[in-house]
XYZ file of C-alpha atoms in Angstrom:
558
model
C -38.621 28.953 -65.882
C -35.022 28.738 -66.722
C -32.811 30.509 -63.699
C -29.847 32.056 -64.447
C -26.457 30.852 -63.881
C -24.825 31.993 -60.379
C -20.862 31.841 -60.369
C -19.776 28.673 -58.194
C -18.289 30.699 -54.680
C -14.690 30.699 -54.069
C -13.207 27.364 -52.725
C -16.434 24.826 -54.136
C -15.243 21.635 -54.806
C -15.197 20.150 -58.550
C -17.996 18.346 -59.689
C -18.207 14.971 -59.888
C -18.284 15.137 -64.172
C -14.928 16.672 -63.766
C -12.885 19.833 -63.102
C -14.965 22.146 -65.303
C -17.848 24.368 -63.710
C -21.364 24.873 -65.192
C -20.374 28.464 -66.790
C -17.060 26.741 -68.703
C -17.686 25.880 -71.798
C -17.225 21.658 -72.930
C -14.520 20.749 -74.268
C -15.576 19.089 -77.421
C -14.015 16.728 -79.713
C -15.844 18.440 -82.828
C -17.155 22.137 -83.772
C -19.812 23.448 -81.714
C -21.892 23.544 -84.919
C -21.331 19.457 -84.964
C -21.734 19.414 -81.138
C -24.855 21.239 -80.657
C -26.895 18.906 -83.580
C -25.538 15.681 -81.957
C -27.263 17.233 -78.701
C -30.295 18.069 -80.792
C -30.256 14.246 -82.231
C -29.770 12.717 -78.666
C -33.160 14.945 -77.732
C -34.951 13.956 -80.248
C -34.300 9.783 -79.738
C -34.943 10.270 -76.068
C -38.193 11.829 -76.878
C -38.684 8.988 -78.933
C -38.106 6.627 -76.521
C -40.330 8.506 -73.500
C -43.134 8.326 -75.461
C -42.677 4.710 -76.275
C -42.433 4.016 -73.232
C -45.422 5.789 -72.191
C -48.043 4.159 -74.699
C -46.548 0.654 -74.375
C -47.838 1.427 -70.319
C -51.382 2.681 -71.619
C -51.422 -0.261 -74.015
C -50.386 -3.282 -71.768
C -52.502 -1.812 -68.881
C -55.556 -1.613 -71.099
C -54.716 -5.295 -71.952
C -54.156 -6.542 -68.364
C -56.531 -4.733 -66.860
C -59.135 -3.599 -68.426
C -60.848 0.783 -69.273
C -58.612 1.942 -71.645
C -59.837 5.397 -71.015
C -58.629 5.047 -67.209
C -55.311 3.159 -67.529
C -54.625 5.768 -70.014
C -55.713 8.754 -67.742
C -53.617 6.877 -64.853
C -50.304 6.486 -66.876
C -50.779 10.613 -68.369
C -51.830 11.947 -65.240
C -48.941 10.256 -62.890
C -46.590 10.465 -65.375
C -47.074 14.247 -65.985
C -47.148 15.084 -62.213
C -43.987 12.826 -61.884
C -42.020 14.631 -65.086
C -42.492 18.078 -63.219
C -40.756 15.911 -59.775
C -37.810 15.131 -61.775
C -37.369 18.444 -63.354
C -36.603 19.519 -60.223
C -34.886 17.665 -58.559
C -33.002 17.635 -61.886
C -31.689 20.992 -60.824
C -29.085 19.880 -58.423
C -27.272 18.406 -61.175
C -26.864 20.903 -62.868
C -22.896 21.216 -61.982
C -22.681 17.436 -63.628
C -25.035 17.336 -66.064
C -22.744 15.527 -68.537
C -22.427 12.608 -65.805
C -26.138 13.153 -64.689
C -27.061 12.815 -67.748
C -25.705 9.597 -68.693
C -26.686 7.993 -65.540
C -30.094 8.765 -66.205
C -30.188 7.330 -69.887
C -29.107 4.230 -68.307
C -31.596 4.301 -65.492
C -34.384 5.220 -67.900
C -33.168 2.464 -70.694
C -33.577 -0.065 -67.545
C -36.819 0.556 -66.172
C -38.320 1.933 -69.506
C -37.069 -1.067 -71.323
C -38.443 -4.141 -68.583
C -41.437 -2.055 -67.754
C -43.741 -3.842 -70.153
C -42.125 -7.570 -68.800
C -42.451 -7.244 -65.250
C -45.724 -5.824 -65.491
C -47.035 -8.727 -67.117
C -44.936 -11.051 -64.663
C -46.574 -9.833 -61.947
C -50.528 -10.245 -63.707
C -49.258 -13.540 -64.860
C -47.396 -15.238 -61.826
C -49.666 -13.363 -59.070
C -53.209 -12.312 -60.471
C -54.228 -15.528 -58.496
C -52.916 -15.198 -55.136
C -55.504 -12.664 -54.314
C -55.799 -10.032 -51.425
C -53.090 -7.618 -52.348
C -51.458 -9.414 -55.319
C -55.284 -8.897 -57.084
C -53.646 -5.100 -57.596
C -50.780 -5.858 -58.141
C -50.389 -4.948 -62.090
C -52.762 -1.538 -60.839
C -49.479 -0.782 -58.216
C -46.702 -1.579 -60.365
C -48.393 0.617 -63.154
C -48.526 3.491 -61.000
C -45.282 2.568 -60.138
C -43.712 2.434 -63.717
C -45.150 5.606 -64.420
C -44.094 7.622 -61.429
C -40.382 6.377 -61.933
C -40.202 7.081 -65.875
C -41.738 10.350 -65.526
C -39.232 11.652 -62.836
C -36.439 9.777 -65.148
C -37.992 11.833 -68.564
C -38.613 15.149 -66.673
C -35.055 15.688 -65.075
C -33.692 15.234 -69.356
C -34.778 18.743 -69.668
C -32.989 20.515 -67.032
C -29.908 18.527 -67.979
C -29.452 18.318 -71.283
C -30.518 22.453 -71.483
C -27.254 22.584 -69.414
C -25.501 20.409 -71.763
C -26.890 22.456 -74.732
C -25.660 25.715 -73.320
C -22.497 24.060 -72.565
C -21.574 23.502 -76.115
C -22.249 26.950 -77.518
C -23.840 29.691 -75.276
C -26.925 31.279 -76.695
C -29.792 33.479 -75.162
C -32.253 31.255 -72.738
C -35.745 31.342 -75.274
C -33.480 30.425 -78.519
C -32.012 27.358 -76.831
C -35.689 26.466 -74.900
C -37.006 26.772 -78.632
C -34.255 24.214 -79.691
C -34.428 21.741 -77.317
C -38.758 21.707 -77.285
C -38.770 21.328 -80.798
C -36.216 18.519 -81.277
C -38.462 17.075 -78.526
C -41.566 17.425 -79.893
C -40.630 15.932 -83.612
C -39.043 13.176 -81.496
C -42.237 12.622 -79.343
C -44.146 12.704 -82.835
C -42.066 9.843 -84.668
C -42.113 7.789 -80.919
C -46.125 7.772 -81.104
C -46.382 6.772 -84.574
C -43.811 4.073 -84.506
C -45.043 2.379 -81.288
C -48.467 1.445 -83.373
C -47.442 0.863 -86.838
C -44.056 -0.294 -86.229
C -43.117 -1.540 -82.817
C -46.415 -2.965 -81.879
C -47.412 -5.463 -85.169
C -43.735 -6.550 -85.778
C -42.526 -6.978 -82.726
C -45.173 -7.199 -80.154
C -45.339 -5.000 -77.003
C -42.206 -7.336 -74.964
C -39.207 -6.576 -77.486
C -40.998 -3.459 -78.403
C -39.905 -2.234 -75.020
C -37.132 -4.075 -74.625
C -35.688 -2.741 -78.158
C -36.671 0.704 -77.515
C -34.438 0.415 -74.230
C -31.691 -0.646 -75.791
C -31.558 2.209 -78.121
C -32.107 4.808 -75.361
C -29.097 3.517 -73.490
C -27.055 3.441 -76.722
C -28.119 7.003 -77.684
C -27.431 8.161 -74.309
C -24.267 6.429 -73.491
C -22.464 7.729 -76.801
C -23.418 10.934 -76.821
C -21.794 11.310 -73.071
C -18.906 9.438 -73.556
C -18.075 10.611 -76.714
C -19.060 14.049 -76.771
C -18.353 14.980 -73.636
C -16.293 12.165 -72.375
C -13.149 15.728 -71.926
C -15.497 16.632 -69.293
C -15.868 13.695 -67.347
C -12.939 12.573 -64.450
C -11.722 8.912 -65.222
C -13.390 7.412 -62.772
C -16.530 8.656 -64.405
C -16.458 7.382 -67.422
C -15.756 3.663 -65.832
C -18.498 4.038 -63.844
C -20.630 4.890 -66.685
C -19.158 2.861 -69.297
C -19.856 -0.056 -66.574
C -23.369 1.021 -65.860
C -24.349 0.782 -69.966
C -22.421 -2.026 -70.102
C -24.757 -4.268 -67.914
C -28.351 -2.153 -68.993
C -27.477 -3.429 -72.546
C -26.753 -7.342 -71.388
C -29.721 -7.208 -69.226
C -31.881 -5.998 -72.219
C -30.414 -8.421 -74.683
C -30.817 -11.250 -72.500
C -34.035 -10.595 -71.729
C -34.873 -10.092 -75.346
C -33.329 -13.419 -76.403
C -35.732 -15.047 -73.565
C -38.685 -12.708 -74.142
C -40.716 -15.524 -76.598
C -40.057 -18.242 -74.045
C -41.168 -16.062 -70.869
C -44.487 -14.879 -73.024
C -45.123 -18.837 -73.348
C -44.333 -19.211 -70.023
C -46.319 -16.141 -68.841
C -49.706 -17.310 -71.044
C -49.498 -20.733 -69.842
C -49.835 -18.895 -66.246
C -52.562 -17.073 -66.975
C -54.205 -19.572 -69.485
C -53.319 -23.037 -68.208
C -51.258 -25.342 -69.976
C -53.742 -26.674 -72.673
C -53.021 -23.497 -75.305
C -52.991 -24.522 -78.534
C -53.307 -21.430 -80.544
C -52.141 -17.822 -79.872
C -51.592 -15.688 -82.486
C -51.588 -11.312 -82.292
C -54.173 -10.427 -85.203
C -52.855 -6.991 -85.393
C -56.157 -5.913 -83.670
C -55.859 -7.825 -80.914
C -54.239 -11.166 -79.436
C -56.731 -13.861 -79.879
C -55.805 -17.002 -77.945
C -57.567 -20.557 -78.114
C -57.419 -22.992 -75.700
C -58.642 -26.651 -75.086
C -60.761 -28.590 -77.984
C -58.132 -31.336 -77.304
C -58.682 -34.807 -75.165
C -62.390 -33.667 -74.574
C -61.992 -30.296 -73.140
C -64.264 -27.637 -74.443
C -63.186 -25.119 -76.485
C -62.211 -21.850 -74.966
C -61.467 -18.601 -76.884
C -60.011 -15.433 -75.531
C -59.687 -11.647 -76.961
C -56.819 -9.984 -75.319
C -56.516 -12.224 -72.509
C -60.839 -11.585 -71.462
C -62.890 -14.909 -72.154
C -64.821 -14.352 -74.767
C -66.580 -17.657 -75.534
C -66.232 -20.974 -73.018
C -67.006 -24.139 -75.543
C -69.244 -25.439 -73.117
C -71.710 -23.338 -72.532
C -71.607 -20.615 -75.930
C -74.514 -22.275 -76.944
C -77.166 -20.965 -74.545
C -75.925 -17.162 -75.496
C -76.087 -17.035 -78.653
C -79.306 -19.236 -79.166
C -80.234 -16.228 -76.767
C -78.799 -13.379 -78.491
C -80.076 -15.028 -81.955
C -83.034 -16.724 -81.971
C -85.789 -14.163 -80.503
C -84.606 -11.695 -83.316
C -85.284 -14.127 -85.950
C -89.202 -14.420 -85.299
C -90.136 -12.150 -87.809
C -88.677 -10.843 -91.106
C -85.335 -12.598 -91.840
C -84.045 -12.725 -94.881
C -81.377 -10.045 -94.426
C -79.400 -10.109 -91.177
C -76.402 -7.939 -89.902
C -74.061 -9.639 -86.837
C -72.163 -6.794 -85.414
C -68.994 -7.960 -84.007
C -69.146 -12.305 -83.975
C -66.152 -12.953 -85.965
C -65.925 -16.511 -83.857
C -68.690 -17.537 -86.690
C -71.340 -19.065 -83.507
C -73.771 -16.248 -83.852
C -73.514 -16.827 -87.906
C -74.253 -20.783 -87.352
C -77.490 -19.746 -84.982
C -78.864 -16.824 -88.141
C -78.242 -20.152 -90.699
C -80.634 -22.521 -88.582
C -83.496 -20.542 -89.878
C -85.359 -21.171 -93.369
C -85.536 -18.066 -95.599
C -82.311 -16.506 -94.852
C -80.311 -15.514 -97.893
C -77.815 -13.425 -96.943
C -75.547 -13.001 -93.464
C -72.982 -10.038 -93.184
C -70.459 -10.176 -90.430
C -69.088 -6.384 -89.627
C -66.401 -7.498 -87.616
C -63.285 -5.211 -86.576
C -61.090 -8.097 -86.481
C -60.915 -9.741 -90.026
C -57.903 -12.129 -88.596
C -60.239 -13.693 -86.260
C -62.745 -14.419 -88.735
C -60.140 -16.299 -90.513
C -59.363 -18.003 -87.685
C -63.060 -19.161 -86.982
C -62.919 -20.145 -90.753
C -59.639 -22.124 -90.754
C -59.041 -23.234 -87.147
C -59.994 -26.879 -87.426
C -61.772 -26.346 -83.554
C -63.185 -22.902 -83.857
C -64.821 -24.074 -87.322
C -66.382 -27.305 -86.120
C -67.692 -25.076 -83.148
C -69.471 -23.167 -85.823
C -70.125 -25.452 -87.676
C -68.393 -24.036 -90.704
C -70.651 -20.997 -91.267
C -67.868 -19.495 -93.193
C -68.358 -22.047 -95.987
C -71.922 -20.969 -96.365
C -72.069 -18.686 -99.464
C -74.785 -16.500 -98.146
C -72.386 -15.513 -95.567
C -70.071 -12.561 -96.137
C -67.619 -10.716 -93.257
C -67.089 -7.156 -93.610
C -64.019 -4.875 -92.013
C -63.996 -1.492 -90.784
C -65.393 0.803 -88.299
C -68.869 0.150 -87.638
C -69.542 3.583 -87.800
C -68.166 4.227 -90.837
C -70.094 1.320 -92.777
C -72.965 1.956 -91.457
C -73.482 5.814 -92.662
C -72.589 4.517 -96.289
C -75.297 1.786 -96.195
C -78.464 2.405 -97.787
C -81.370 2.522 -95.672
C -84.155 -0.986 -94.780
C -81.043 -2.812 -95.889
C -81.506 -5.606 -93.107
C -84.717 -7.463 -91.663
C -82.553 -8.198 -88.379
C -79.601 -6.627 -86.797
C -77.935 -8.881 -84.694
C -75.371 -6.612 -82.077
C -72.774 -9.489 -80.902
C -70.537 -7.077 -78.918
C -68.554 -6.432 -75.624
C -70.825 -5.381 -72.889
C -70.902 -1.513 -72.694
C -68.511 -1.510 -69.700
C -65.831 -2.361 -71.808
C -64.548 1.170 -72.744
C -63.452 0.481 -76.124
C -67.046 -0.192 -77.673
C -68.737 2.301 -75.749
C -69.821 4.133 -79.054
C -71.528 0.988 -80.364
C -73.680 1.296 -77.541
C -74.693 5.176 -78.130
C -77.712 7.205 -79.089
C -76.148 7.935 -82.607
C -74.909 4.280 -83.269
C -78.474 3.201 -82.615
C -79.686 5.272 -84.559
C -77.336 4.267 -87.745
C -78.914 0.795 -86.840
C -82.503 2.375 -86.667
C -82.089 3.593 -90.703
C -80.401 0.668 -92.187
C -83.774 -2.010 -90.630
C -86.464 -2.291 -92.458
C -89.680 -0.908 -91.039
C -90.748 -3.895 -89.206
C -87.168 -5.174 -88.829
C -85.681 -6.234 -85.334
C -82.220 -5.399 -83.557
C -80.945 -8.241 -80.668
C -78.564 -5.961 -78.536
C -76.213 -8.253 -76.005
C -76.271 -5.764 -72.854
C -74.179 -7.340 -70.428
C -74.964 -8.968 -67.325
C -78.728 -7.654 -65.853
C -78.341 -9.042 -62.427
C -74.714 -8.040 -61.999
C -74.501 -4.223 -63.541
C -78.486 -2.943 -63.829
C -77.536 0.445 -64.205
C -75.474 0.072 -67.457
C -77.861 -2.529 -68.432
C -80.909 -0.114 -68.221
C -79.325 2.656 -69.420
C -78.700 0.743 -72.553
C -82.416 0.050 -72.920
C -82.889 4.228 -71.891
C -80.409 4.687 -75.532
C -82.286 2.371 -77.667
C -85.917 4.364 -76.852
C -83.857 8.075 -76.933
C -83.180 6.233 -80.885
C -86.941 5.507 -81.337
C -86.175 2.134 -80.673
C -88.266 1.124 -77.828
C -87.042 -2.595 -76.065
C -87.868 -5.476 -74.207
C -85.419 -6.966 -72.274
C -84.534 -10.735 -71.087
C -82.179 -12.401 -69.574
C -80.491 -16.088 -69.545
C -79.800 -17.465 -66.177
C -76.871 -19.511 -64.667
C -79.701 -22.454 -64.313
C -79.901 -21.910 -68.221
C -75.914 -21.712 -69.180
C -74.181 -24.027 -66.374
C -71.176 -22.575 -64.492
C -68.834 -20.604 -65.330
C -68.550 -16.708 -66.607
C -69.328 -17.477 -70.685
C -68.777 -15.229 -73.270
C -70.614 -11.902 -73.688
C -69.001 -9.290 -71.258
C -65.223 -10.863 -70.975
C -64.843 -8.738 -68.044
C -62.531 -11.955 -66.148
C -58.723 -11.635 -67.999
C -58.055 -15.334 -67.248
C -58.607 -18.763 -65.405
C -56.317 -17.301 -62.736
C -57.310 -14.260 -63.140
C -60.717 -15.387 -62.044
C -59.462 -16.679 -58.445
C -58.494 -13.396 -57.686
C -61.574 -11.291 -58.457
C -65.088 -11.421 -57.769
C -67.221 -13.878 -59.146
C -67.638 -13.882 -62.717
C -71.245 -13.160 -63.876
C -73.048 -16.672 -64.140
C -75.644 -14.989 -66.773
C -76.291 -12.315 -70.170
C -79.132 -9.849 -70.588
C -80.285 -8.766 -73.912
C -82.543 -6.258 -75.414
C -84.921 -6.835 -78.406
C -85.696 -3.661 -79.746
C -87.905 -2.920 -83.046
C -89.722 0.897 -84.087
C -92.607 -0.656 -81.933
C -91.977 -2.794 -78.728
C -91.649 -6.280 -80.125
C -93.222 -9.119 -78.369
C -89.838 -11.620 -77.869
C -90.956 -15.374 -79.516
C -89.356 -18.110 -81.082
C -89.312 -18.813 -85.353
C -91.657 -21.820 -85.216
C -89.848 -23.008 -88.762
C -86.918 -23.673 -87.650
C -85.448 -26.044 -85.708
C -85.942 -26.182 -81.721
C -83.040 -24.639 -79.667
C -81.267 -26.544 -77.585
C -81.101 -24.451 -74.133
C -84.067 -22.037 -75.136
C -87.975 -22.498 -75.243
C -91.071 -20.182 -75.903
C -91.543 -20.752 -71.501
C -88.105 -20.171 -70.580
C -88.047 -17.018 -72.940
C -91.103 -15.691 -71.017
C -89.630 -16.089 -67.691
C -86.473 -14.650 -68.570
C -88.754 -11.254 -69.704
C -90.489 -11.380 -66.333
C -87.117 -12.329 -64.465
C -85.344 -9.134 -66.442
C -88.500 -6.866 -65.982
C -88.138 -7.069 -62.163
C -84.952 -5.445 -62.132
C -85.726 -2.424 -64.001
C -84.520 0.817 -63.329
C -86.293 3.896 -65.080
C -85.200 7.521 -65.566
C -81.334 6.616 -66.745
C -80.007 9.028 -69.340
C -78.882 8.044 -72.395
C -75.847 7.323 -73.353
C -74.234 9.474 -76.491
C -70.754 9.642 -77.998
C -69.964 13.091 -76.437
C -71.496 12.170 -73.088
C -70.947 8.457 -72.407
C -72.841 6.567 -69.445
C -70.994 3.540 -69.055
């Protein structure tokens, strides 16, 4: 609610902006027609820029850390509950709102602006330390949003005073004003973060850029639209105050590719040899150099270790293969190793790859290391990758289109493919098999996380696909976490954590429960054998946990 003005009391001092009070008119160096857009056009760049900052904090948290759904409900909730915090204490500036103003911009161009490289700093340079340093990026994210939401909410309060200031008007009209400049700048901040901020200049100078024009925006329209209403002293202070905001940011900027190096090198180690942002997602190799084994990681989460991918995905592949398999669908397994397993067997003619991330399947086809790892499935002309939602291919596939579906996915823990572990995605998968076809689902970890392991299983029989599960043991894969779930960021990372799970359960599921074997025409798998395929069903069997719900788009269970 917007009080009304109360007449200063005889004898008050001047405000600090200068000798004018809050009722007085500005004293403008253009119409109040000119005046009152310029204030409209300073509302809606500041919108801009909140909202920037705010998804560059969802994004970067969901990077470092992991849930997308909670670092975003962490960021919006705290930022929200911090916005309605600075809109009130916004209202004992009120009698220098021209000054108060401009402070702010520069406070919010600071923190806004660095938010995104500090926050990595801190996962980079301390994720290994462990105790408290483990949460560090969880604190300073909680941080960073409680001190740009008290910096956004206290714009309203201030620059409704500055609004009135420069031509009165009834309280609704210039509410309706100022929301809707806000909201058309909020709208044109959200779609520029993703489509133009975030591929073209990554999420570091993103921030950094989108500081530099908040303090800009802010700075000139206080100093030159309002600069009559502001003592000397003022404006020096101010002018000083944008002054070093803007060299920070530009510094930083100029050194934000050699702290990124620096920073991945921290979290990686020093043998990187290939990092490149796909546009999906940043996809960094590591190793395959002076005999160390090949390591690649999807937005910083280890994804396959070189020296043990082999026992996974002659896992993941090879029990699906003992039937039917002359048509076979890989979901996800743009790295090309789940491909190179399907091409071992005789009668295959034809291997589709849906993966989400068509720039990592032209890495695993060009990368001299990640191709040799594969062993060049991407030359193979009965192999084809396919982009898009999964979803969306899938409905527009005819049905008994595949004799084996081969689900090469996050574990269901990781909140972003959630869906592709759901009643209706299962059942998609159910109508494009043929009738005696087979789906291998990767479930995550068995011995680690049971319930979402099980509750995957409950899914696949809620889609008439009924399951047997297995599992591959460290004994089977040697040290180390693997790929599969990703759930450890980083080498460093890892220090600071809990122990990485040291094995991957999977579910064979068919219309009828299959009986898991091996394709005796092809050739033997190196880490897998018709014994230690039965004892992993017996080993997996023990740890079952019956009545789970399953898991559906609108009600997820993971």
């Amino acid at each position: 609610m917007i009080e009304p003005h109360a007449p200063a009391p005889p004898g008050s001092p001047p405000s600090w902006g200068g000798p004018c009070g809050p009722e007085a008119p500005a004293r403008l160096p253009v119409r109040p027609a000119v005046g009152r857009f310029l204030v409209l056009a300073g509302v809606f760049v500041c919108a801009a820029c909140g909202l920037v900052y705010e998804l560059e904090l969802v994004a970067l948290a969901s990077y470092l850390i992991g849930d997308s759904v909670t670092q975003a409900s962490v960021v919006l909730s705290v930022m929200v509950f911090a916005m309605g915090l600075g809109s009130l204490a916004a209202k004992r500036l009120r009698g220098l709102a021209a000054a108060g103003f401009g402070a702010l911009e520069a406070a919010l161009a600071l923190v806004g602006g660095s938010s995104a490289m500090l926050l990595y700093a801190v996962f980079a340079w301390t994720g290994g330390w462990g105790g408290l340093w483990a949460d560090g990026p969880r604190i300073l994210l909680v941080a960073f949003s409680l001190a740009i939401g008290v910096l956004i909410g206290a714009e309203v309060p201030l620059l409704m005073e500055l609004i009135q200031r420069v031509r009165r008007q009834d309280p609704g009209g210039a509410v309706a004003d100022l929301f809707a400049a806000d909201y058309v700048g909020a709208l044109v901040g959200g779609l520029a973060f993703p489509f133009v901020l975030l591929p073209f200049l990554g999420q570091l100078t993103g921030a950094l850029l989108t500081g530099t024009v908040n303090a800009v925006v802010g700075a000139a329209l206080v100093l030159g639209l309002f600069r009559r209403d502001l003592t000397r002293r003022a404006r020096w202070l101010l002018l000083t105050a944008n002054a070093v905001v803007l060299a920070l940011l530009a510094t930083a900027t100029v050194l934000a590719d050699d702290f990124e190096r620096a920073a991945r090198h921290a979290v990686y180690g020093q043998d990187v040899r290939v990092a490149v942002r796909t546009g999906v997602q940043e996809v960094v190799l590591t190793g395959d150099a002076d005999g160390r084994p090949l390591d690649l990681f999807l937005d910083g989460r280890l994804r396959v270790r070189g020296s043990d991918e082999r026992s996974y995905h002659e896992a993941l592949v090879h029990p699906a293969m003992g039937g039917p398999h002359a048509r076979v669908l890989i979901l996800g397994g743009g790295d090309g190793l789940a491909a190179r397993e399907v091409l071992r067997h005789p009668g295959v003619r034809r291997v589709d790859v849906l993966e989400a991330d068509p720039g990592l399947a032209r890495l695993a086809r060009h990368d001299p290391g990640l191709s040799t790892l594969n062993e060049h499935a991407y030359g193979d002309a009965r192999v084809r990758v396919l982009s898009g939602d999964a979803f969306h291919r899938l409905r527009a596939t005819p049905s008994a289109t595949y004799d084996v579906v081969i689900s090469d996915l996050p574990d269901p823990g990781v909140t972003a493919s959630t869906k592709l572990y759901s009643q209706e995605f299962y059942g998609l998968l159910g109508r494009v098999l043929a009738p005696d076809g087979r789906l291998a689902v990767h479930a995550g970890p068995v011995d680690a996380r049971p319930r979402a392991f099980w509750t995957v299983d409950a899914t696949l029989r809620a889609a008439g696909l009924p399951a047997v599960a297995y599992r591959v043991g460290a004994r089977d894969t040697g040290p180390g976490p693997g790929p599969g779930p990703g759930s450890v960021p980083g080498p460093r990372r890892a220090a600071a954590g809990p122990p990485a799970p040291r094995g991957w359960g999977f579910l064979l599921a068919a219309r009828t429960a299959p009986a898991p074997r091996l394709d005796p025409a092809a050739p033997r798998p190196h880490s897998l054998t018709p014994d230690s395929l039965a004892r992993g069903v017996r080993e997996a069997a023990r740890t079952r946990m019956a009545g789970l719900p399953p898991s559906t788009l609108v009600h997820p269970r993971f």
